[in-house]
Amino acid sequence: MPAISLLGCGAMGSALAASLLSAGHRVTVWNRTRARADALLARGATVAATAADAIGASDLTIACLLDYAAVHDVLGPAAGALAGRTLVNLTNGTPNEVLALAPWVTAQGAAYVDGAIMVTPDMIGGPHGAVLYSGDRAAYERHAPSLAALVPGTFLDGAVSRAALYDLALLTSMFGMFGGVLQAAALLRSDAITVGAVGPMLVELLHAMVDLVPEILRQVDTGDSPVPTSTNGMMAVGARNVVTGTREQGVVDLIAPVAELLERGVAAGLGNRDLAALVPLLARRDETSAPS
Ligand code: FVH
């Protein structure tokens, strides 16, 4: 099995390294705080003294660090070790951060593959979830059999920043849901209600709403806008009631931007249309005009 190096032994980096060890790879790890690599040492990993030593130990290095500032901090002094190797960067970041890092890595003579991990550390090594990859397809394919030890991989053609953009979009939907759940819990707690008791109702509602998502996305793609039973006009009033009622309960409101979007939609003549018709109003470029 090929040797693989890993930069970053945080919760996710450690899970990635453990999974690679279980699959039979020789794994070299490096972490800024050396003690955090001890558990991996006990499982058979080699702990490198420097990031450059770790990169030099394998053709493939995986970086899984907190953010892109950390990636630059770690790779900067190790730049000389990158030539002729592949860097797979699984650190969460923005598309622009990827677009800045990728040419720097390739200028050091390395192949660059970006990646977005769509699971939690406990799911690494399992059959569910995905890591999304973009960038150098040939390098990805060369190392795909090794990367398969993490979770199933999907390569996205297009810009090197494609995986980061998908990550951004998917995390947006996740944070939207969690933000709503937290506000719901705070609202219930404002009247000392045990929130666990309401959990089944909340989950049932979310499940029902999730089933609507494919149709919303289809309408976004096609521009179809059938007159729905739940119109933007009706939802604008409901969302405003959520904002007002939340504040009246002494709870911080997170929904106001959604209420404002619905109200903008109504003002733009989309009151009798469905949610998908609001997506153009979110664009910050010239295509902000609403469909007629
Ligand atoms: N954990 C999760 O559920 C998510 C799942 C989806 C993907 N994310 C992303 O994975 C990246 C790493 O996340 P993590 O969970 O491993 O994060 P931490 O446990 O906080 O470990 C952070 C590691 O980064 C190192 N680090 C931070 N700053 C620096 C720096 N300036 N120089 C060198 N290393 C740095 C830190 O080192 P240390 O604090 O132990 O010395 C850890 O190795 C992340 O992008 C998630 O968004 C995880």
mmCIF file of C-alpha atoms in Angstrom, residues 1-225:
data_model
loop_
_atom_site.group_PDB
_atom_site.id
_atom_site.type_symbol
_atom_site.label_atom_id
_atom_site.label_comp_id
_atom_site.label_asym_id
_atom_site.label_seq_id
_atom_site.Cartn_x
_atom_site.Cartn_y
_atom_site.Cartn_z
ATOM 1 C CA MET A 1 0.000 0.000 0.000
ATOM 2 C CA PRO A 2 1.350 3.473 -0.845
ATOM 3 C CA ALA A 3 2.775 5.707 1.868
ATOM 4 C CA ILE A 4 0.618 8.725 2.686
ATOM 5 C CA SER A 5 1.422 11.812 4.735
ATOM 6 C CA LEU A 6 -1.018 13.895 6.665
ATOM 7 C CA LEU A 7 -0.666 17.476 7.911
ATOM 8 C CA GLY A 8 -2.971 18.198 10.837
ATOM 9 C CA CYS A 9 -4.004 15.845 13.626
ATOM 10 C CA GLY A 10 -7.148 17.616 14.773
ATOM 11 C CA ALA A 11 -10.429 15.757 15.125
ATOM 12 C CA MET A 12 -10.789 15.273 11.370
ATOM 13 C CA GLY A 13 -7.116 14.832 10.513
ATOM 14 C CA SER A 14 -6.785 12.129 13.171
ATOM 15 C CA ALA A 15 -9.847 10.315 11.833
ATOM 16 C CA LEU A 16 -8.418 10.436 8.303
ATOM 17 C CA ALA A 17 -5.044 9.112 9.466
ATOM 18 C CA ALA A 18 -6.658 6.340 11.536
ATOM 19 C CA SER A 19 -8.715 5.241 8.551
ATOM 20 C CA LEU A 20 -5.635 5.171 6.291
ATOM 21 C CA LEU A 21 -3.763 3.117 8.900
ATOM 22 C CA SER A 22 -6.664 0.677 9.144
ATOM 23 C CA ALA A 23 -6.585 0.286 5.364
ATOM 24 C CA GLY A 24 -2.925 -0.748 5.609
ATOM 25 C CA HIS A 25 -1.159 2.418 4.442
ATOM 26 C CA ARG A 26 2.145 3.568 5.893
ATOM 27 C CA VAL A 27 1.153 6.923 7.357
ATOM 28 C CA THR A 28 3.400 9.806 8.342
ATOM 29 C CA VAL A 29 1.715 12.585 10.285
ATOM 30 C CA TRP A 30 2.720 16.052 11.397
ATOM 31 C CA ASN A 31 0.885 18.351 13.771
ATOM 32 C CA ARG A 32 1.828 21.760 15.125
ATOM 33 C CA THR A 33 1.083 20.539 18.650
ATOM 34 C CA ARG A 34 3.116 17.351 18.770
ATOM 35 C CA ALA A 35 1.143 15.692 21.615
ATOM 36 C CA ARG A 36 -1.973 15.559 19.445
ATOM 37 C CA ALA A 37 -0.218 12.998 17.235
ATOM 38 C CA ASP A 38 0.462 10.590 20.122
ATOM 39 C CA ALA A 39 -2.659 8.487 19.588
ATOM 40 C CA LEU A 40 -1.703 7.976 15.944
ATOM 41 C CA LEU A 41 1.866 7.082 16.923
ATOM 42 C CA ALA A 42 0.408 4.382 19.165
ATOM 43 C CA ARG A 43 -1.573 3.062 16.190
ATOM 44 C CA GLY A 44 1.542 2.760 14.039
ATOM 45 C CA ALA A 45 1.902 6.132 12.341
ATOM 46 C CA THR A 46 5.277 7.815 12.005
ATOM 47 C CA VAL A 47 5.355 11.298 13.497
ATOM 48 C CA ALA A 48 7.486 13.706 11.457
ATOM 49 C CA ALA A 49 9.441 16.482 13.145
ATOM 50 C CA THR A 50 8.502 19.045 10.516
ATOM 51 C CA ALA A 51 5.829 19.480 7.865
ATOM 52 C CA ALA A 52 8.578 19.335 5.214
ATOM 53 C CA ASP A 53 9.714 15.951 6.567
ATOM 54 C CA ALA A 54 6.142 14.668 6.403
ATOM 55 C CA ILE A 55 5.682 15.857 2.815
ATOM 56 C CA GLY A 56 9.018 14.304 1.860
ATOM 57 C CA ALA A 57 7.960 10.899 3.188
ATOM 58 C CA SER A 58 5.189 10.240 0.614
ATOM 59 C CA ASP A 59 4.094 11.009 -2.911
ATOM 60 C CA LEU A 60 0.685 11.985 -1.535
ATOM 61 C CA THR A 61 0.196 14.484 1.288
ATOM 62 C CA ILE A 62 -3.233 15.275 2.692
ATOM 63 C CA ALA A 63 -3.653 18.579 4.524
ATOM 64 C CA CYS A 64 -6.547 18.863 6.964
ATOM 65 C CA LEU A 65 -6.056 22.017 8.981
ATOM 66 C CA LEU A 66 -8.378 24.510 10.593
ATOM 67 C CA ASP A 67 -8.381 27.096 7.807
ATOM 68 C CA TYR A 68 -6.368 28.490 4.910
ATOM 69 C CA ALA A 69 -4.316 30.744 7.192
ATOM 70 C CA ALA A 70 -3.082 27.536 8.840
ATOM 71 C CA VAL A 71 -2.446 25.949 5.443
ATOM 72 C CA HIS A 72 -0.238 28.885 4.427
ATOM 73 C CA ASP A 73 1.516 28.849 7.811
ATOM 74 C CA VAL A 74 2.318 25.149 7.386
ATOM 75 C CA LEU A 75 3.116 24.974 3.660
ATOM 76 C CA GLY A 76 5.129 28.202 3.442
ATOM 77 C CA PRO A 77 8.218 26.902 5.259
ATOM 78 C CA ALA A 78 7.766 23.459 3.625
ATOM 79 C CA ALA A 79 7.491 24.725 0.034
ATOM 80 C CA GLY A 80 10.773 23.140 -1.042
ATOM 81 C CA ALA A 81 9.498 19.649 -0.236
ATOM 82 C CA LEU A 82 6.474 19.816 -2.547
ATOM 83 C CA ALA A 83 8.103 19.378 -5.979
ATOM 84 C CA GLY A 84 7.014 16.233 -7.802
ATOM 85 C CA ARG A 85 4.356 15.320 -5.224
ATOM 86 C CA THR A 86 0.591 15.648 -4.871
ATOM 87 C CA LEU A 87 -1.146 17.771 -2.265
ATOM 88 C CA VAL A 88 -4.771 16.966 -1.485
ATOM 89 C CA ASN A 89 -6.075 19.811 0.637
ATOM 90 C CA LEU A 90 -9.165 18.876 2.642
ATOM 91 C CA THR A 91 -9.208 22.096 4.664
ATOM 92 C CA ASN A 92 -12.467 24.029 4.601
ATOM 93 C CA GLY A 93 -12.193 27.376 2.822
ATOM 94 C CA THR A 94 -13.732 29.727 0.295
ATOM 95 C CA PRO A 95 -13.457 29.364 -3.488
ATOM 96 C CA ASN A 96 -11.227 32.455 -3.589
ATOM 97 C CA GLU A 97 -8.891 30.935 -1.019
ATOM 98 C CA VAL A 98 -8.588 27.836 -3.214
ATOM 99 C CA LEU A 99 -7.971 29.956 -6.313
ATOM 100 C CA ALA A 100 -5.112 31.716 -4.496
ATOM 101 C CA LEU A 101 -3.533 28.564 -3.038
ATOM 102 C CA ALA A 102 -3.722 26.205 -6.026
ATOM 103 C CA PRO A 103 -1.396 28.156 -8.375
ATOM 104 C CA TRP A 104 1.080 28.656 -5.532
ATOM 105 C CA VAL A 105 1.208 24.883 -4.937
ATOM 106 C CA THR A 106 1.599 24.095 -8.637
ATOM 107 C CA ALA A 107 4.323 26.753 -8.874
ATOM 108 C CA GLN A 108 6.261 24.638 -6.354
ATOM 109 C CA GLY A 109 6.058 21.748 -8.842
ATOM 110 C CA ALA A 110 3.294 19.794 -7.078
ATOM 111 C CA ALA A 111 -0.094 18.630 -8.303
ATOM 112 C CA TYR A 112 -3.004 20.199 -6.417
ATOM 113 C CA VAL A 113 -6.318 18.562 -5.609
ATOM 114 C CA ASP A 114 -8.812 20.404 -3.467
ATOM 115 C CA GLY A 115 -11.402 18.598 -1.394
ATOM 116 C CA ALA A 116 -14.414 19.152 0.812
ATOM 117 C CA ILE A 117 -15.324 16.602 3.435
ATOM 118 C CA MET A 118 -19.084 16.233 3.773
ATOM 119 C CA VAL A 119 -19.131 14.018 6.873
ATOM 120 C CA THR A 120 -18.153 14.210 10.537
ATOM 121 C CA PRO A 121 -14.992 12.490 11.873
ATOM 122 C CA ASP A 122 -16.916 9.478 13.232
ATOM 123 C CA MET A 123 -18.155 8.701 9.703
ATOM 124 C CA ILE A 124 -14.651 8.533 8.194
ATOM 125 C CA GLY A 125 -13.890 5.018 7.009
ATOM 126 C CA GLY A 126 -17.589 4.253 6.609
ATOM 127 C CA PRO A 127 -19.708 3.791 3.501
ATOM 128 C CA HIS A 128 -21.805 6.964 3.838
ATOM 129 C CA GLY A 129 -21.180 10.589 2.918
ATOM 130 C CA ALA A 130 -18.694 11.964 0.462
ATOM 131 C CA VAL A 131 -15.517 13.875 -0.078
ATOM 132 C CA LEU A 132 -15.892 16.194 -3.063
ATOM 133 C CA TYR A 133 -12.718 16.773 -5.071
ATOM 134 C CA SER A 134 -11.723 19.241 -7.773
ATOM 135 C CA GLY A 135 -8.515 20.400 -9.404
ATOM 136 C CA ASP A 136 -5.975 18.104 -11.030
ATOM 137 C CA ARG A 137 -8.051 15.154 -12.239
ATOM 138 C CA ALA A 138 -5.078 13.006 -13.258
ATOM 139 C CA ALA A 139 -3.527 13.370 -9.798
ATOM 140 C CA TYR A 140 -6.873 12.572 -8.202
ATOM 141 C CA GLU A 141 -7.284 9.428 -10.274
ATOM 142 C CA ARG A 142 -3.743 8.330 -9.468
ATOM 143 C CA HIS A 143 -4.471 8.512 -5.752
ATOM 144 C CA ALA A 144 -8.192 7.631 -5.783
ATOM 145 C CA PRO A 145 -7.574 4.023 -4.618
ATOM 146 C CA SER A 146 -5.823 5.379 -1.499
ATOM 147 C CA LEU A 147 -8.358 8.138 -0.942
ATOM 148 C CA ALA A 148 -11.114 5.525 -1.068
ATOM 149 C CA ALA A 149 -10.126 4.574 2.496
ATOM 150 C CA LEU A 150 -11.659 7.863 3.723
ATOM 151 C CA VAL A 151 -15.248 7.975 2.459
ATOM 152 C CA PRO A 152 -16.527 7.630 -1.105
ATOM 153 C CA GLY A 153 -15.049 10.329 -3.331
ATOM 154 C CA THR A 154 -16.694 12.331 -6.108
ATOM 155 C CA PHE A 155 -14.549 14.339 -8.525
ATOM 156 C CA LEU A 156 -16.115 17.556 -9.828
ATOM 157 C CA ASP A 157 -14.887 18.783 -13.189
ATOM 158 C CA GLY A 158 -14.470 22.507 -13.763
ATOM 159 C CA ALA A 159 -12.579 25.077 -11.742
ATOM 160 C CA VAL A 160 -10.223 23.930 -8.978
ATOM 161 C CA SER A 161 -12.530 25.829 -6.592
ATOM 162 C CA ARG A 162 -15.580 23.732 -7.557
ATOM 163 C CA ALA A 163 -15.442 21.491 -4.472
ATOM 164 C CA ALA A 164 -15.172 24.545 -2.202
ATOM 165 C CA LEU A 165 -18.202 26.107 -3.902
ATOM 166 C CA TYR A 166 -20.244 22.905 -3.414
ATOM 167 C CA ASP A 167 -19.058 22.842 0.197
ATOM 168 C CA LEU A 168 -20.187 26.441 0.664
ATOM 169 C CA ALA A 169 -23.603 25.674 -0.810
ATOM 170 C CA LEU A 170 -24.151 22.494 1.182
ATOM 171 C CA LEU A 171 -22.966 24.061 4.430
ATOM 172 C CA THR A 172 -25.263 27.045 3.778
ATOM 173 C CA SER A 173 -28.269 24.739 3.771
ATOM 174 C CA MET A 174 -26.956 22.972 6.885
ATOM 175 C CA PHE A 175 -26.310 26.167 8.855
ATOM 176 C CA GLY A 176 -29.703 27.510 7.774
ATOM 177 C CA MET A 177 -31.372 24.444 9.223
ATOM 178 C CA PHE A 178 -29.337 24.426 12.438
ATOM 179 C CA GLY A 179 -29.843 28.171 12.927
ATOM 180 C CA GLY A 180 -33.594 27.637 12.657
ATOM 181 C CA VAL A 181 -33.491 24.719 15.091
ATOM 182 C CA LEU A 182 -31.526 26.753 17.639
ATOM 183 C CA GLN A 183 -33.970 29.653 17.377
ATOM 184 C CA ALA A 184 -36.883 27.223 17.740
ATOM 185 C CA ALA A 185 -35.291 25.799 20.893
ATOM 186 C CA ALA A 186 -34.711 29.289 22.327
ATOM 187 C CA LEU A 187 -38.336 30.223 21.612
ATOM 188 C CA LEU A 188 -39.597 27.148 23.457
ATOM 189 C CA ARG A 189 -37.184 27.749 26.325
ATOM 190 C CA SER A 190 -38.549 31.321 26.598
ATOM 191 C CA ASP A 191 -41.630 29.652 28.065
ATOM 192 C CA ALA A 192 -39.607 26.994 29.985
ATOM 193 C CA ILE A 193 -40.748 24.196 27.655
ATOM 194 C CA THR A 194 -38.652 21.014 27.589
ATOM 195 C CA VAL A 195 -37.513 21.127 23.984
ATOM 196 C CA GLY A 196 -36.899 17.373 23.663
ATOM 197 C CA ALA A 197 -40.633 16.836 23.945
ATOM 198 C CA VAL A 198 -41.177 18.984 20.846
ATOM 199 C CA GLY A 199 -38.366 17.253 18.959
ATOM 200 C CA PRO A 200 -40.529 14.685 17.140
ATOM 201 C CA MET A 201 -42.866 17.414 15.804
ATOM 202 C CA LEU A 202 -39.930 19.526 14.672
ATOM 203 C CA VAL A 203 -38.222 16.612 12.953
ATOM 204 C CA GLU A 204 -41.453 15.563 11.247
ATOM 205 C CA LEU A 205 -41.907 19.098 9.866
ATOM 206 C CA LEU A 206 -38.310 19.237 8.645
ATOM 207 C CA HIS A 207 -38.653 15.834 6.945
ATOM 208 C CA ALA A 208 -41.788 17.029 5.158
ATOM 209 C CA MET A 209 -40.073 20.248 4.038
ATOM 210 C CA VAL A 210 -36.933 18.420 2.852
ATOM 211 C CA ASP A 211 -39.145 16.476 0.452
ATOM 212 C CA LEU A 212 -39.980 19.796 -1.272
ATOM 213 C CA VAL A 213 -36.347 20.646 -1.976
ATOM 214 C CA PRO A 214 -35.897 18.694 -5.255
ATOM 215 C CA GLU A 215 -38.905 20.473 -6.797
ATOM 216 C CA ILE A 216 -37.605 23.886 -5.681
ATOM 217 C CA LEU A 217 -34.214 23.131 -7.250
ATOM 218 C CA ARG A 218 -35.860 21.880 -10.450
ATOM 219 C CA GLN A 219 -37.766 25.165 -10.727
ATOM 220 C CA VAL A 220 -34.530 27.136 -10.192
ATOM 221 C CA ASP A 221 -32.885 25.267 -13.086
ATOM 222 C CA THR A 222 -35.821 25.402 -15.478
ATOM 223 C CA GLY A 223 -37.274 28.798 -14.564
ATOM 224 C CA ASP A 224 -40.631 27.042 -14.208
ATOM 225 C CA SER A 225 -42.805 28.870 -11.752
#
